[in-house]
Coordinates of C-alpha atoms in Angstrom, one line a residue:
Chain A
M995 CA -2.2 20.8 -32.5
R996 CA 1.4 21.1 -32.1
E997 CA 0.5 22.1 -28.0
S998 CA -1.4 19.4 -27.4
V999 CA 1.5 17.1 -28.5
V1000 CA 4.2 19.1 -26.2
L1001 CA 1.6 18.9 -23.3
Q1002 CA 0.7 15.0 -23.6
D1003 CA 4.6 14.7 -23.8
R1004 CA 4.9 16.2 -20.5
I1005 CA 2.3 14.2 -19.1
A1006 CA 4.2 11.4 -20.2
T1007 CA 7.2 12.4 -18.8
L1008 CA 5.6 13.0 -15.3
I1009 CA 3.8 9.8 -15.3
L1010 CA 7.6 8.1 -16.1
E1011 CA 9.1 10.0 -13.1
N1012 CA 5.9 9.0 -10.8
V1013 CA 5.7 5.2 -11.9
H1014 CA 9.2 4.8 -14.0
M1015 CA 7.2 3.1 -16.7
E1016 CA 7.1 4.7 -20.2
V1017 CA 3.3 4.9 -21.3
P1018 CA 2.9 2.9 -24.1
T1019 CA 0.7 5.1 -26.2
H1020 CA -1.0 8.3 -25.0
E1021 CA -4.3 6.7 -25.7
T1022 CA -3.3 3.9 -23.3
D1023 CA -5.9 3.2 -20.6
L1024 CA -3.5 3.8 -17.5
I1025 CA -5.9 2.3 -14.9
E1026 CA -6.8 -0.5 -16.8
T1027 CA -3.0 -1.4 -18.0
G1028 CA -2.2 -1.0 -14.0
I1029 CA 0.3 2.1 -15.0
L1030 CA -1.6 3.9 -12.2
D1031 CA -3.7 3.4 -9.7
S1032 CA -6.4 5.8 -8.0
F1033 CA -4.0 7.1 -5.2
G1034 CA -1.3 7.6 -8.1
L1035 CA -4.0 9.6 -10.1
V1036 CA -4.5 11.9 -7.1
E1037 CA -0.9 12.3 -6.7
L1038 CA -0.5 13.2 -10.7
I1039 CA -3.5 15.6 -10.6
Y1040 CA -1.6 17.7 -7.7
Q1041 CA 1.7 17.8 -9.8
F1042 CA -0.4 19.1 -12.8
E1043 CA -1.3 21.9 -10.6
E1044 CA 2.6 22.5 -9.4
E1045 CA 3.4 21.8 -13.1
F1046 CA 0.9 23.6 -15.5
G1047 CA 0.0 26.5 -12.7
V1048 CA -3.7 25.4 -13.2
P1049 CA -6.3 24.9 -10.4
V1050 CA -7.2 21.1 -11.1
P1051 CA -10.3 20.9 -8.9
I1052 CA -10.3 16.9 -8.0
H1053 CA -14.1 17.0 -7.0
E1054 CA -15.0 18.0 -10.6
I1055 CA -13.0 15.1 -12.3
D1056 CA -14.6 11.9 -13.7
F1057 CA -11.8 9.4 -13.0
E1058 CA -13.8 7.3 -15.6
N1059 CA -12.6 9.8 -18.0
F1060 CA -9.3 10.7 -17.0
R1061 CA -7.8 7.6 -17.9
S1062 CA -5.2 8.6 -20.5
V1063 CA -2.5 10.9 -21.5
T1064 CA -5.0 12.4 -24.1
Q1065 CA -8.4 12.7 -21.8
M1066 CA -5.7 14.6 -19.0
A1067 CA -4.5 16.9 -22.0
R1068 CA -7.7 17.9 -23.0
F1069 CA -8.8 18.5 -19.4
I1070 CA -6.2 20.8 -18.8
E1071 CA -6.5 22.5 -22.3
Q1072 CA -9.9 23.3 -21.3
R1073 CA -8.8 24.6 -18.2
T1074 CA -6.3 26.9 -19.2
G1075 CA -8.9 28.3 -21.3
N1076 CA -7.6 28.1 -25.0
S1077 CA -4.5 26.8 -26.3
H1078 CA -3.3 30.3 -27.1
N1079 CA -1.0 30.9 -24.1
G1080 CA -1.8 27.2 -23.1
F1081 CA -0.2 25.6 -20.7
S1082 CA 3.0 27.4 -20.6
P1083 CA 4.9 27.1 -17.5
N1084 CA 4.2 29.2 -14.8
G1085 CA 6.9 31.2 -13.0
N1086 CA 7.6 29.0 -9.8
S1087 CA 8.0 25.9 -12.0
Q1088 CA 10.9 24.0 -11.4
N1089 CA 10.6 22.1 -14.5
G1090 CA 13.5 22.1 -17.2
Y1091 CA 11.5 20.0 -19.6
F1092 CA 11.7 22.5 -22.9
H1093 CA 14.7 24.4 -22.6
N1094 CA 14.0 27.8 -21.2
G1095 CA 10.7 27.7 -21.4
N1096 CA 10.5 31.3 -22.4
S1097 CA 7.3 30.9 -24.6
Q1098 CA 5.3 33.8 -23.6
Chain B
M1467 CA 5.1 35.3 -32.5
K1468 CA 2.7 32.6 -30.9
S1469 CA 4.1 30.9 -28.1
S1470 CA 3.7 27.3 -29.5
D1471 CA 5.8 28.8 -32.7
T1472 CA 8.5 29.8 -30.4
Q1473 CA 8.3 26.8 -28.8
M1474 CA 8.9 24.5 -31.6
M1475 CA 12.0 26.5 -32.7
N1476 CA 13.3 26.0 -29.2
D1477 CA 13.1 22.4 -30.1
V1478 CA 14.2 22.3 -33.4
H1479 CA 17.0 24.6 -31.9
S1480 CA 18.0 21.8 -29.4
I1481 CA 17.8 18.8 -31.8
E1482 CA 20.9 20.5 -33.7
E1483 CA 22.8 21.1 -30.7
I1484 CA 22.2 17.6 -29.4
A1485 CA 23.3 16.5 -32.6
Q1486 CA 26.4 18.8 -32.7
H1487 CA 27.1 17.6 -29.0
G1488 CA 26.8 14.1 -30.2
S1489 CA 27.8 11.3 -27.6
I1490 CA 29.5 13.1 -24.8
N1491 CA 26.4 14.4 -23.5
A1492 CA 25.1 11.4 -21.4
E1493 CA 28.6 11.1 -19.9
E1494 CA 28.8 14.8 -19.2
I1495 CA 25.2 15.1 -17.2
E1496 CA 26.4 11.9 -15.4
S1497 CA 29.1 13.1 -14.2
V1498 CA 27.9 16.7 -13.0
L1499 CA 24.9 14.7 -11.0
R1500 CA 27.3 13.0 -9.3
Q1501 CA 28.4 15.7 -7.6
H1502 CA 25.3 16.2 -5.8
P1503 CA 25.4 14.3 -2.3
A1504 CA 22.1 12.5 -2.5
V1505 CA 23.3 10.5 -5.7
Q1506 CA 25.0 7.0 -5.3
E1507 CA 24.7 6.0 -9.0
V1508 CA 23.5 7.5 -11.9
L1509 CA 22.6 6.8 -15.5
V1510 CA 21.7 9.2 -18.2
Q1511 CA 19.8 7.6 -21.4
R1512 CA 18.6 9.4 -24.4
R1513 CA 14.6 9.4 -24.3
K1514 CA 13.4 9.7 -27.7
K1515 CA 10.0 11.5 -28.1
R1516 CA 9.1 12.4 -31.7
D1517 CA 11.0 15.1 -33.1
N1518 CA 12.1 16.2 -29.5
D1519 CA 14.9 14.0 -27.9
T1520 CA 15.3 14.6 -24.4
W1521 CA 17.3 12.7 -21.4
V1522 CA 15.9 10.4 -18.6
A1523 CA 18.4 10.6 -15.6
Y1524 CA 18.2 7.2 -13.4
V1525 CA 19.3 7.9 -9.7
V1526 CA 20.1 5.4 -7.0
R1527 CA 19.8 7.5 -3.8
N1528 CA 22.8 7.5 -1.7
P1529 CA 21.1 5.8 1.4
H1530 CA 23.5 7.7 4.1
D1531 CA 22.8 11.0 2.6
Q1532 CA 21.0 13.1 5.5
S1533 CA 20.6 16.6 3.9
G1534 CA 16.9 17.9 3.7
R1535 CA 15.8 15.5 5.9
D1536 CA 14.7 17.3 9.0
P1537 CA 11.7 16.9 11.2
S1538 CA 9.5 19.9 10.0
L1539 CA 10.1 17.8 6.6
T1540 CA 8.8 14.8 8.3
D1541 CA 5.5 16.7 9.2
Q1542 CA 5.0 18.2 6.1
L1543 CA 5.3 15.4 4.2
H1544 CA 3.0 13.1 6.7
N1545 CA 0.1 16.2 6.1
E1546 CA 0.7 15.8 2.1
K1547 CA 0.3 12.4 2.2
V1548 CA -2.7 12.3 4.7
T1549 CA -4.4 15.1 2.8
R1550 CA -4.0 13.2 -0.4
W1551 CA -5.7 10.1 1.1
Q1552 CA -8.8 12.4 2.2
V1553 CA -9.0 14.1 -1.3
L1554 CA -9.1 10.4 -2.5
F1555 CA -11.7 9.4 -0.2
D1556 CA -13.8 12.3 -0.6
H1557 CA -14.1 11.9 -4.2
T1558 CA -14.8 8.3 -3.7
Y1559 CA -17.5 8.7 -1.1
K1560 CA -19.0 11.2 -3.1
R1561 CA -19.9 9.1 -6.1
S1562 CA -21.3 6.5 -3.8
A1563 CA -23.3 8.8 -1.5
D1564 CA -25.5 9.7 -4.1
S1565 CA -26.5 6.3 -5.0
E1566 CA -25.9 4.0 -2.1
N1567 CA -28.4 3.9 0.5
S1568 CA -27.6 1.0 2.7
A1569 CA -26.0 -0.4 5.7
F1570 CA -23.5 -2.0 3.6
D1571 CA -21.6 0.4 1.2
T1572 CA -18.4 -0.6 0.1
A1573 CA -17.1 2.1 -1.7
S1574 CA -13.8 2.5 -1.7
W1575 CA -13.0 -1.5 -1.5
Q1576 CA -11.6 -1.8 -4.9
S1577 CA -10.0 -4.8 -6.5
S1578 CA -5.9 -3.9 -7.5
Y1579 CA -6.8 -6.4 -10.2
T1580 CA -9.6 -5.0 -11.6
N1581 CA -10.4 -1.4 -10.1
Q1582 CA -13.9 -2.8 -9.6
L1583 CA -15.7 -2.9 -6.6
I1584 CA -15.0 -6.1 -4.5
S1585 CA -18.2 -8.6 -4.3
E1586 CA -20.6 -7.8 -1.9
D1587 CA -20.0 -11.5 -1.0
E1588 CA -16.5 -11.3 -0.4
M1589 CA -17.0 -8.1 1.3
H1590 CA -19.5 -9.4 3.6
E1591 CA -17.2 -12.5 4.5
A1592 CA -14.5 -9.7 4.7
V1593 CA -16.2 -7.7 7.4
D1594 CA -17.9 -10.9 9.4
D1595 CA -14.4 -11.9 10.8
P1596 CA -13.4 -8.3 12.3
I1597 CA -16.7 -8.3 13.8
E1598 CA -16.7 -11.7 15.4
H1599 CA -13.2 -10.6 16.7
I1600 CA -14.3 -7.8 18.2
L1601 CA -17.8 -8.7 19.6
A1602 CA -16.4 -11.9 21.2
L1603 CA -14.8 -9.2 23.7
Q1604 CA -17.8 -8.2 24.5
P1605 CA -16.8 -4.3 24.3
E1606 CA -19.0 -1.6 26.4
R1607 CA -17.1 1.4 24.6
V1608 CA -15.7 1.1 21.4
L1609 CA -14.1 3.8 19.4
E1610 CA -13.4 2.9 15.5
I1611 CA -10.6 5.5 13.9
G1612 CA -11.4 5.3 10.2
C1613 CA -15.1 4.4 10.5
G1614 CA -15.7 4.8 6.5
T1615 CA -19.3 4.0 5.6
G1616 CA -19.9 2.4 8.7
L1617 CA -19.5 -1.1 7.5
L1618 CA -18.2 -2.5 11.5
L1619 CA -20.4 0.0 13.0
F1620 CA -23.8 -0.7 12.2
R1621 CA -23.3 -4.3 12.9
I1622 CA -21.3 -3.7 16.3
A1623 CA -23.0 -0.5 17.7
P1624 CA -26.3 -2.3 18.4
Q1625 CA -24.3 -4.2 21.0
C1626 CA -22.5 -1.7 23.0
A1627 CA -23.0 1.3 25.4
S1628 CA -21.6 3.6 23.3
Y1629 CA -19.5 3.7 19.9
W1630 CA -17.6 6.5 18.9
G1631 CA -16.2 6.6 14.9
T1632 CA -13.8 9.2 13.1
D1633 CA -12.8 9.5 10.0
I1634 CA -10.5 11.9 7.9
S1635 CA -13.4 11.9 5.2
P1636 CA -16.0 15.1 5.9
V1637 CA -17.8 13.6 3.2
V1638 CA -18.4 9.9 4.5
L1639 CA -19.2 11.1 7.7
E1640 CA -22.2 13.4 6.8
S1641 CA -23.5 10.3 4.4
L1642 CA -23.1 8.1 7.4
Q1643 CA -24.7 10.5 9.6
Q1644 CA -27.9 10.8 7.2
R1645 CA -27.8 7.1 7.5
L1646 CA -27.9 7.0 11.2
E1647 CA -30.6 9.2 11.2
R1648 CA -32.8 7.4 8.9
I1649 CA -32.6 3.9 10.6
D1650 CA -34.9 2.8 12.8
P1651 CA -34.5 2.1 15.9
P1652 CA -32.1 5.1 16.0
L1653 CA -28.7 3.9 17.4
S1654 CA -28.4 7.1 19.8
N1655 CA -25.4 5.6 21.5
V1656 CA -22.9 6.8 18.2
K1657 CA -21.1 9.5 18.1
L1658 CA -19.1 10.9 15.2
F1659 CA -15.8 13.0 14.7
H1660 CA -14.2 14.3 11.9
R1661 CA -10.4 14.3 12.4
S1662 CA -7.1 12.2 11.7
A1663 CA -6.3 8.9 13.4
D1664 CA -3.6 10.4 15.7
D1665 CA -6.0 12.9 17.4
F1666 CA -7.2 11.5 20.7
A1667 CA -8.1 15.2 22.0
D1668 CA -11.2 14.9 24.6
M1669 CA -10.7 11.4 24.8
A1670 CA -10.2 10.0 28.6
P1671 CA -7.6 7.6 29.8
N1672 CA -8.5 4.3 30.6
S1673 CA -12.4 4.9 29.2
I1674 CA -12.3 2.6 26.0
D1675 CA -12.9 -1.0 25.6
I1676 CA -11.7 -1.4 22.3
I1677 CA -10.2 0.8 19.6
V1678 CA -10.7 -0.5 16.1
M1679 CA -8.5 0.1 13.2
N1680 CA -10.0 -2.0 10.5
S1681 CA -7.8 -1.3 6.9
V1682 CA -6.9 1.9 8.0
V1683 CA -3.4 1.5 9.0
Q1684 CA -2.2 1.1 5.4
Y1685 CA -2.9 4.6 4.3
F1686 CA -0.8 6.0 7.9
P1687 CA 2.0 8.3 6.3
S1688 CA 4.8 6.2 7.8
I1689 CA 5.6 3.4 10.4
H1690 CA 6.7 6.1 13.0
Y1691 CA 2.9 7.3 12.8
L1692 CA 1.2 4.3 13.4
V1693 CA 3.7 3.9 16.6
Q1694 CA 2.7 7.4 18.0
V1695 CA -1.1 6.4 17.2
V1696 CA -0.6 3.2 19.3
K1697 CA 1.2 4.5 21.6
D1698 CA -1.8 7.5 22.3
A1699 CA -4.3 4.5 21.7
V1700 CA -2.9 2.1 24.6
K1701 CA -3.5 5.0 27.0
R1702 CA -7.1 4.9 26.3
V1703 CA -7.8 1.4 26.5
K1704 CA -9.0 -0.1 30.3
S1705 CA -7.0 -2.7 31.2
G1706 CA -8.7 -5.8 29.7
G1707 CA -9.3 -4.1 26.9
A1708 CA -7.7 -4.3 23.3
I1709 CA -6.9 -2.7 19.9
F1710 CA -7.9 -4.6 16.9
V1711 CA -5.9 -3.9 13.8
G1712 CA -7.4 -5.3 10.6
D1713 CA -6.6 -5.7 7.2
V1714 CA -3.0 -4.6 7.7
R1715 CA -1.1 -5.3 4.6
S1716 CA 1.7 -7.7 4.9
L1717 CA 5.4 -6.8 4.4
P1718 CA 7.0 -10.1 3.5
L1719 CA 4.1 -10.6 1.2
L1720 CA 4.1 -7.5 -1.0
E1721 CA 6.3 -9.0 -3.7
A1722 CA 4.0 -11.6 -4.2
F1723 CA 1.1 -9.2 -3.9
H1724 CA 2.3 -7.1 -6.8
A1725 CA 3.7 -10.3 -8.8
S1726 CA 0.0 -11.2 -8.8
V1727 CA -1.7 -7.9 -9.9
Q1728 CA 0.8 -7.2 -12.3
L1729 CA 0.7 -10.8 -13.8
H1730 CA -3.2 -10.2 -14.1
H1731 CA -2.5 -6.6 -16.1
A1732 CA 0.0 -8.5 -18.2
S1733 CA -0.3 -9.6 -21.8
A1734 CA 0.5 -13.0 -22.9
S1735 CA 2.9 -11.3 -25.3
M1736 CA 5.0 -9.5 -22.6
E1737 CA 8.5 -10.8 -22.1
T1738 CA 8.9 -12.2 -18.4
E1739 CA 11.6 -9.8 -18.0
T1740 CA 9.3 -7.0 -18.4
L1741 CA 7.0 -8.4 -16.1
R1742 CA 9.5 -8.9 -13.5
Q1743 CA 10.7 -5.3 -13.7
R1744 CA 7.3 -4.1 -13.4
I1745 CA 7.0 -6.1 -10.4
Q1746 CA 10.1 -4.4 -8.9
M1747 CA 8.9 -1.0 -9.8
Q1748 CA 6.0 -1.4 -8.1
I1749 CA 7.6 -2.8 -4.8
E1750 CA 10.1 0.1 -5.1
R1751 CA 7.0 2.9 -5.5
E1752 CA 4.4 1.2 -3.1
N1753 CA 2.5 4.2 -1.6
E1754 CA 0.6 2.3 1.1
L1755 CA 2.0 1.2 4.5
A1756 CA 2.8 -2.5 4.5
I1757 CA 4.1 -3.8 7.5
D1758 CA 6.0 -7.1 9.0
P1759 CA 4.0 -8.8 11.4
A1760 CA 7.2 -8.7 13.8
F1761 CA 6.6 -5.0 14.1
F1762 CA 3.7 -6.0 16.7
L1763 CA 5.9 -7.7 18.6
A1764 CA 8.4 -5.5 18.9
L1765 CA 5.7 -2.9 19.8
K1766 CA 4.7 -5.0 22.8
Q1767 CA 8.6 -4.8 24.1
H1768 CA 8.4 -1.3 23.6
L1769 CA 4.7 -0.5 25.1
P1770 CA 4.3 -2.4 28.3
E1771 CA 0.8 -1.9 28.5
I1772 CA 0.3 -4.4 25.7
S1773 CA 0.1 -7.9 27.4
H1774 CA -0.6 -10.2 24.8
V1775 CA -0.2 -10.1 20.8
E1776 CA -2.5 -12.1 18.3
I1777 CA -1.5 -12.1 14.8
L1778 CA -4.1 -14.1 12.7
P1779 CA -5.1 -14.5 9.3
K1780 CA -8.3 -13.7 8.0
R1781 CA -11.1 -16.2 8.0
G1782 CA -12.7 -16.8 4.8
R1783 CA -13.1 -19.0 1.8
H1784 CA -12.4 -16.7 -0.9
H1785 CA -9.0 -16.2 -2.2
N1786 CA -8.5 -13.2 -2.5
E1787 CA -6.2 -9.9 -1.8
L1788 CA -7.9 -9.4 1.5
T1789 CA -7.6 -13.0 2.6
K1790 CA -4.0 -13.7 0.8
F1791 CA -1.8 -10.8 1.6
R1792 CA -3.6 -9.2 4.6
Y1793 CA -3.5 -10.0 8.7
Q1794 CA -5.0 -8.7 11.4
V1795 CA -3.6 -8.1 14.8
L1796 CA -5.2 -8.1 18.4
L1797 CA -3.1 -6.0 21.1
H1798 CA -4.5 -7.2 24.1
I1799 CA -4.1 -4.2 26.9
G1800 CA -3.1 -5.3 30.7
G1801 CA -4.4 -8.5 32.1
Q1802 CA -1.9 -11.3 32.4
E1803 CA -0.7 -13.9 29.9
V1804 CA -1.7 -17.3 31.1
D1805 CA 0.6 -20.3 30.0
S1806 CA -1.1 -23.2 30.0
P1807 CA 0.1 -26.3 32.2
C1808 CA -0.4 -28.9 29.8
S1809 CA 2.4 -30.5 27.6
V1810 CA 2.7 -29.3 24.1
T1811 CA 3.4 -31.7 21.2
K1812 CA 5.3 -29.9 18.5
L1813 CA 6.1 -30.9 14.6
D1814 CA 7.0 -29.1 11.7
W1815 CA 4.6 -29.6 8.8
K1816 CA 7.3 -29.7 6.1
Q1817 CA 9.9 -32.1 8.0
E1818 CA 7.3 -34.1 8.9
E1819 CA 5.6 -34.4 5.8
L1820 CA 2.2 -33.7 7.3
T1821 CA -1.3 -34.0 5.3
L1822 CA -4.6 -33.2 6.2
P1823 CA -5.4 -36.8 6.7
V1824 CA -2.6 -37.2 8.8
L1825 CA -3.6 -34.8 10.8
R1826 CA -6.7 -35.4 11.4
R1827 CA -5.8 -39.0 12.2
L1828 CA -2.9 -37.6 14.6
L1829 CA -5.6 -35.7 16.8
Q1830 CA -8.1 -38.6 16.8
E1831 CA -5.4 -41.5 17.6
A1832 CA -2.9 -39.9 19.8
E1833 CA -5.2 -37.1 21.5
P1834 CA -2.4 -34.8 22.0
E1835 CA -3.7 -31.7 25.0
L1836 CA -1.6 -29.3 22.8
L1837 CA -0.6 -29.6 19.5
Y1838 CA 1.7 -27.3 17.9
V1839 CA 2.4 -27.3 14.1
T1840 CA 4.9 -24.6 12.7
N1841 CA 5.5 -24.0 9.0
V1842 CA 2.1 -25.0 7.6
P1843 CA 2.1 -24.2 3.5
N1844 CA -0.6 -21.7 2.8
A1845 CA -3.0 -22.6 0.0
R1846 CA -4.3 -19.5 -0.5
L1847 CA -0.6 -18.4 -1.8
S1848 CA -0.2 -21.4 -3.8
V1849 CA -0.1 -19.8 -7.0
E1850 CA 2.1 -17.0 -5.8
I1851 CA 4.7 -19.3 -4.3
Q1852 CA 4.7 -21.3 -7.5
L1853 CA 5.0 -17.5 -9.5
S1854 CA 7.7 -16.6 -7.7
T1855 CA 9.6 -20.1 -8.1
L1856 CA 9.6 -19.8 -11.7
L1857 CA 10.4 -15.8 -12.1
T1858 CA 13.6 -16.6 -10.0
S1859 CA 14.6 -19.6 -11.8
D1860 CA 17.6 -20.1 -13.9
E1861 CA 15.7 -20.2 -17.1
P1862 CA 12.3 -19.0 -16.7
P1863 CA 9.7 -19.0 -19.5
A1864 CA 10.5 -16.4 -22.0
T1865 CA 6.7 -14.8 -22.2
V1866 CA 4.1 -14.1 -19.8
G1867 CA 1.7 -16.6 -21.8
E1868 CA 4.0 -19.2 -21.3
L1869 CA 4.4 -18.3 -17.7
Q1870 CA 0.9 -18.6 -17.6
K1871 CA 0.6 -21.9 -19.2
E1872 CA 3.3 -23.4 -16.3
L1873 CA 0.7 -21.8 -13.5
D1874 CA -2.3 -23.5 -14.8
K1875 CA -0.6 -26.9 -15.1
A1876 CA 0.8 -26.8 -11.7
A1877 CA -1.1 -28.4 -9.0
E1878 CA -2.1 -26.4 -5.8
I1879 CA 0.3 -26.9 -2.6
G1880 CA -0.4 -26.3 0.9
V1881 CA -3.7 -26.5 2.9
D1882 CA -6.3 -23.8 2.8
P1883 CA -6.5 -22.6 6.2
C1884 CA -10.4 -22.7 6.3
D1885 CA -10.0 -26.8 6.1
L1886 CA -8.0 -26.4 9.4
W1887 CA -10.5 -24.1 10.9
A1888 CA -13.3 -26.7 10.5
L1889 CA -11.3 -29.9 12.4
S1890 CA -12.8 -27.9 15.2
D1891 CA -16.5 -28.8 14.0
E1892 CA -15.4 -32.5 13.8
L1893 CA -13.1 -33.2 16.6
P1894 CA -12.7 -31.8 20.1
Y1895 CA -10.4 -29.3 19.3
R1896 CA -10.3 -25.8 19.7
V1897 CA -8.1 -24.4 16.4
E1898 CA -6.3 -21.4 16.0
I1899 CA -4.3 -20.2 13.4
R1900 CA -0.9 -17.9 14.0
W1901 CA 0.6 -15.8 11.3
A1902 CA 3.1 -13.9 13.1
Y1903 CA 6.1 -15.4 11.8
H1904 CA 5.1 -15.8 8.3
D1905 CA 8.0 -15.1 5.3
Q1906 CA 7.5 -14.5 1.8
N1907 CA 5.7 -18.1 1.7
G1908 CA 3.2 -16.9 3.7
S1909 CA 3.3 -20.3 5.6
Y1910 CA 1.5 -20.3 9.2
D1911 CA 1.6 -22.0 12.4
L1912 CA -1.4 -24.1 14.0
I1913 CA -2.5 -24.8 17.3
C1914 CA -5.0 -27.5 18.3
Q1915 CA -5.8 -27.6 21.6
R1916 CA -8.2 -30.2 23.1
T1917 CA -11.1 -29.1 24.6
S1918 CA -12.8 -32.1 26.4
S1919 CA -10.3 -32.5 29.1
D1920 CA -10.6 -29.0 30.6
T1921 CA -12.8 -26.7 28.9
K1922 CA -11.4 -23.6 31.3
L1923 CA -8.0 -24.2 29.0
S1924 CA -10.5 -23.2 25.8
H1925 CA -10.5 -19.6 26.5
T1926 CA -6.5 -19.5 27.8
K1927 CA -4.4 -16.9 26.0
L1928 CA -1.3 -18.8 24.9
S1929 CA 1.4 -16.8 24.7
N1930 CA 3.7 -17.2 22.3
S1931 CA 6.9 -17.6 24.7
H1932 CA 4.6 -20.7 25.7
F1933 CA 6.1 -22.5 22.8
K1934 CA 9.4 -21.3 23.5
I1935 CA 9.7 -20.0 19.7
N1936 CA 13.5 -19.0 19.1
R1937 CA 13.1 -16.0 17.1
A1938 CA 14.2 -12.5 17.7
E1939 CA 12.1 -10.0 18.5
S1940 CA 13.5 -6.8 19.6
S1941 CA 12.0 -2.9 19.5
P1942 CA 14.0 0.1 18.8
D1943 CA 15.8 1.3 22.3
T1944 CA 14.8 4.6 22.6
E1945 CA 11.7 6.6 21.1
D1946 CA 13.6 8.8 19.0
D1947 CA 15.2 5.7 17.1
L1948 CA 13.4 5.8 14.4
G1949 CA 15.6 4.0 11.7
S1950 CA 14.9 0.9 13.5
W1951 CA 11.3 1.3 13.4
Q1952 CA 11.7 1.8 9.4
G1953 CA 12.9 -2.0 8.8
Y1954 CA 9.5 -3.4 9.8
A1955 CA 7.4 -1.4 6.9
S1956 CA 7.3 0.1 3.8
N1957 CA 7.9 3.8 3.5
P1958 CA 4.8 5.3 2.0
L1959 CA 6.9 8.7 2.2
Q1960 CA 9.3 7.3 -0.4
D1961 CA 7.6 9.1 -3.5
R1962 CA 7.3 12.6 -1.9
L1963 CA 11.3 12.1 -1.2
N1964 CA 11.8 10.9 -4.3
R1965 CA 10.0 13.8 -6.0
R1966 CA 11.5 16.4 -3.8
L1967 CA 15.0 15.1 -4.9
G1968 CA 14.0 15.3 -8.1
Q1969 CA 13.0 18.7 -8.3
Q1970 CA 16.5 19.4 -6.4
L1971 CA 18.4 17.8 -9.4
R1972 CA 16.8 19.2 -11.8
Q1973 CA 17.7 22.9 -10.2
F1974 CA 21.3 21.5 -9.7
T1975 CA 21.6 20.9 -13.3
K1976 CA 20.0 23.8 -14.4
E1977 CA 22.8 25.9 -12.2
R1978 CA 25.5 24.0 -13.8
L1979 CA 24.5 22.4 -17.6
P1980 CA 22.9 24.5 -20.6
D1981 CA 19.4 24.2 -21.1
Y1982 CA 19.4 21.3 -23.9
M1983 CA 21.3 19.0 -21.3
I1984 CA 19.0 19.0 -18.5
P1985 CA 17.0 15.8 -18.3
S1986 CA 13.4 15.7 -19.0
A1987 CA 12.7 12.9 -16.3
F1988 CA 14.6 11.9 -12.9
V1989 CA 13.8 8.5 -12.1
M1990 CA 14.8 7.2 -8.9
V1991 CA 15.4 3.3 -8.8
D1992 CA 16.9 0.7 -6.3
V1993 CA 19.1 -0.6 -9.6
L1994 CA 20.1 1.0 -12.4
P1995 CA 18.6 -0.1 -15.6
Q1996 CA 21.0 -1.6 -18.3
R1997 CA 22.4 1.2 -20.7
D1998 CA 21.1 1.4 -24.3
L1999 CA 23.7 0.5 -26.6

């Protein structure tokens, strides 16, 4: 469970950088509240690829079920297979969110 | 050890370190960031995230920093932006293609307020107006850039010899092609091309009567891209033809638009100050191209093929984001501007304190040949104007709920353009509303031209200079003078530039600071937030 929370925090951080707003909660509907629009969502999905090193085929995403941080985190976890190695930063990621990122 | 456990230890480690290093950290991080040439001002705040405190760096860009701005980067950013839109359109159209078969598919026309599709009634009104403008010019050959689901195509193509449609979304073109194959009688004069807006390959010079870009240019990656597209487009248009640019998002009304949308999303308990900040943030991170109408007048100075520019509000009874915050443009190519020989009566609506009944009486009794009224307040924007007044007042209502109450009891101000257009039904006047010089209030100019005296006059294109409008119109001196065009529009590439700078700053701090002091987020802002105490 711990990893889910860390992943959610990282998604929330990306959203903060993109839209300059802290998400109120990880369950907040980001579209409904006007925090993200559909272009913002596409942009974020591209960033997931960069940040988490997982391919995210947009045509497979149902935007209706991709509207909160928890929903996004669940999708990425499924993409990465299981939560063992999870979403550990890929080698070329430039993020410095979690210190040395050396979790392998 | 499992990765999660290691991660947790790292986090715990960092909390202790943060505690040890106490207050000095934020200032230390700031002083490092200030060394970067792209940083003008910076504020670092602690960001509480459960047990894992991190830092957020708010950065005001140095506007004079030119590092990392080379043409190849611009091309790359343009391409990225266009690709994102294509992906989004493919996604949107794929969902609609399976369910929708009619010739009126409004997929991708979503309300910014509800994210639901705009009602069919409103959409009919929204496309009727451009279609009328285009058909009035009786084109033989039409090129539509960004034809989408064919909302205009199905209505215009039957009236002309050839209709070429282009789009960046292969998904929408495929479904449009299928619809075309099913209709009876077939539209054999229609040809579809998958290409971007700036691709005019195989299109001969002086071969097209009208080039249409309806609700397309807001997705262009920059104003320079639009300049290039229009430059290439004018060469393809025959003398006497036109370029129709529809649904242009207004730059002067961008703030009113975001204020209106954010007010819709805000809860009654939200503080007005928070609402104000959200509006500001939305303006800063606008990812579509919003354009000052003065741009199109400047373009005329720049491209001699353009003989006359018309900038018009959309017709329609509905007050929605399409009629309130967007305008349409007709760039006439070649031919002569004809100035009417008759005398012009000029009035300023506000100075004269005109009203609709007074105007009607004036036309009936004084019977001016040509009446030109400036500064007509726009009833479509009544709420937004009052919202703006409240938000900028010295003592605005404390919460959104109170703000809404004030707005609800305020009387409508201004005149609905529809009431003015309707004057031509009852009086011998041709009524035209121009929107070339609108500002943050969205006021418009009104032209009433008497039709009974000389019917030939009713088709005269009256140039802006005819009214001796003393408003400066200038265009950049050279083609490479890109900075000057930029002043006419929002910069949709700003988000990409911000993101690149964020990545650079992260790397920059990584090389100079220990890991626990590297901000988790870099937020680019125009104005720094208040420091939390």
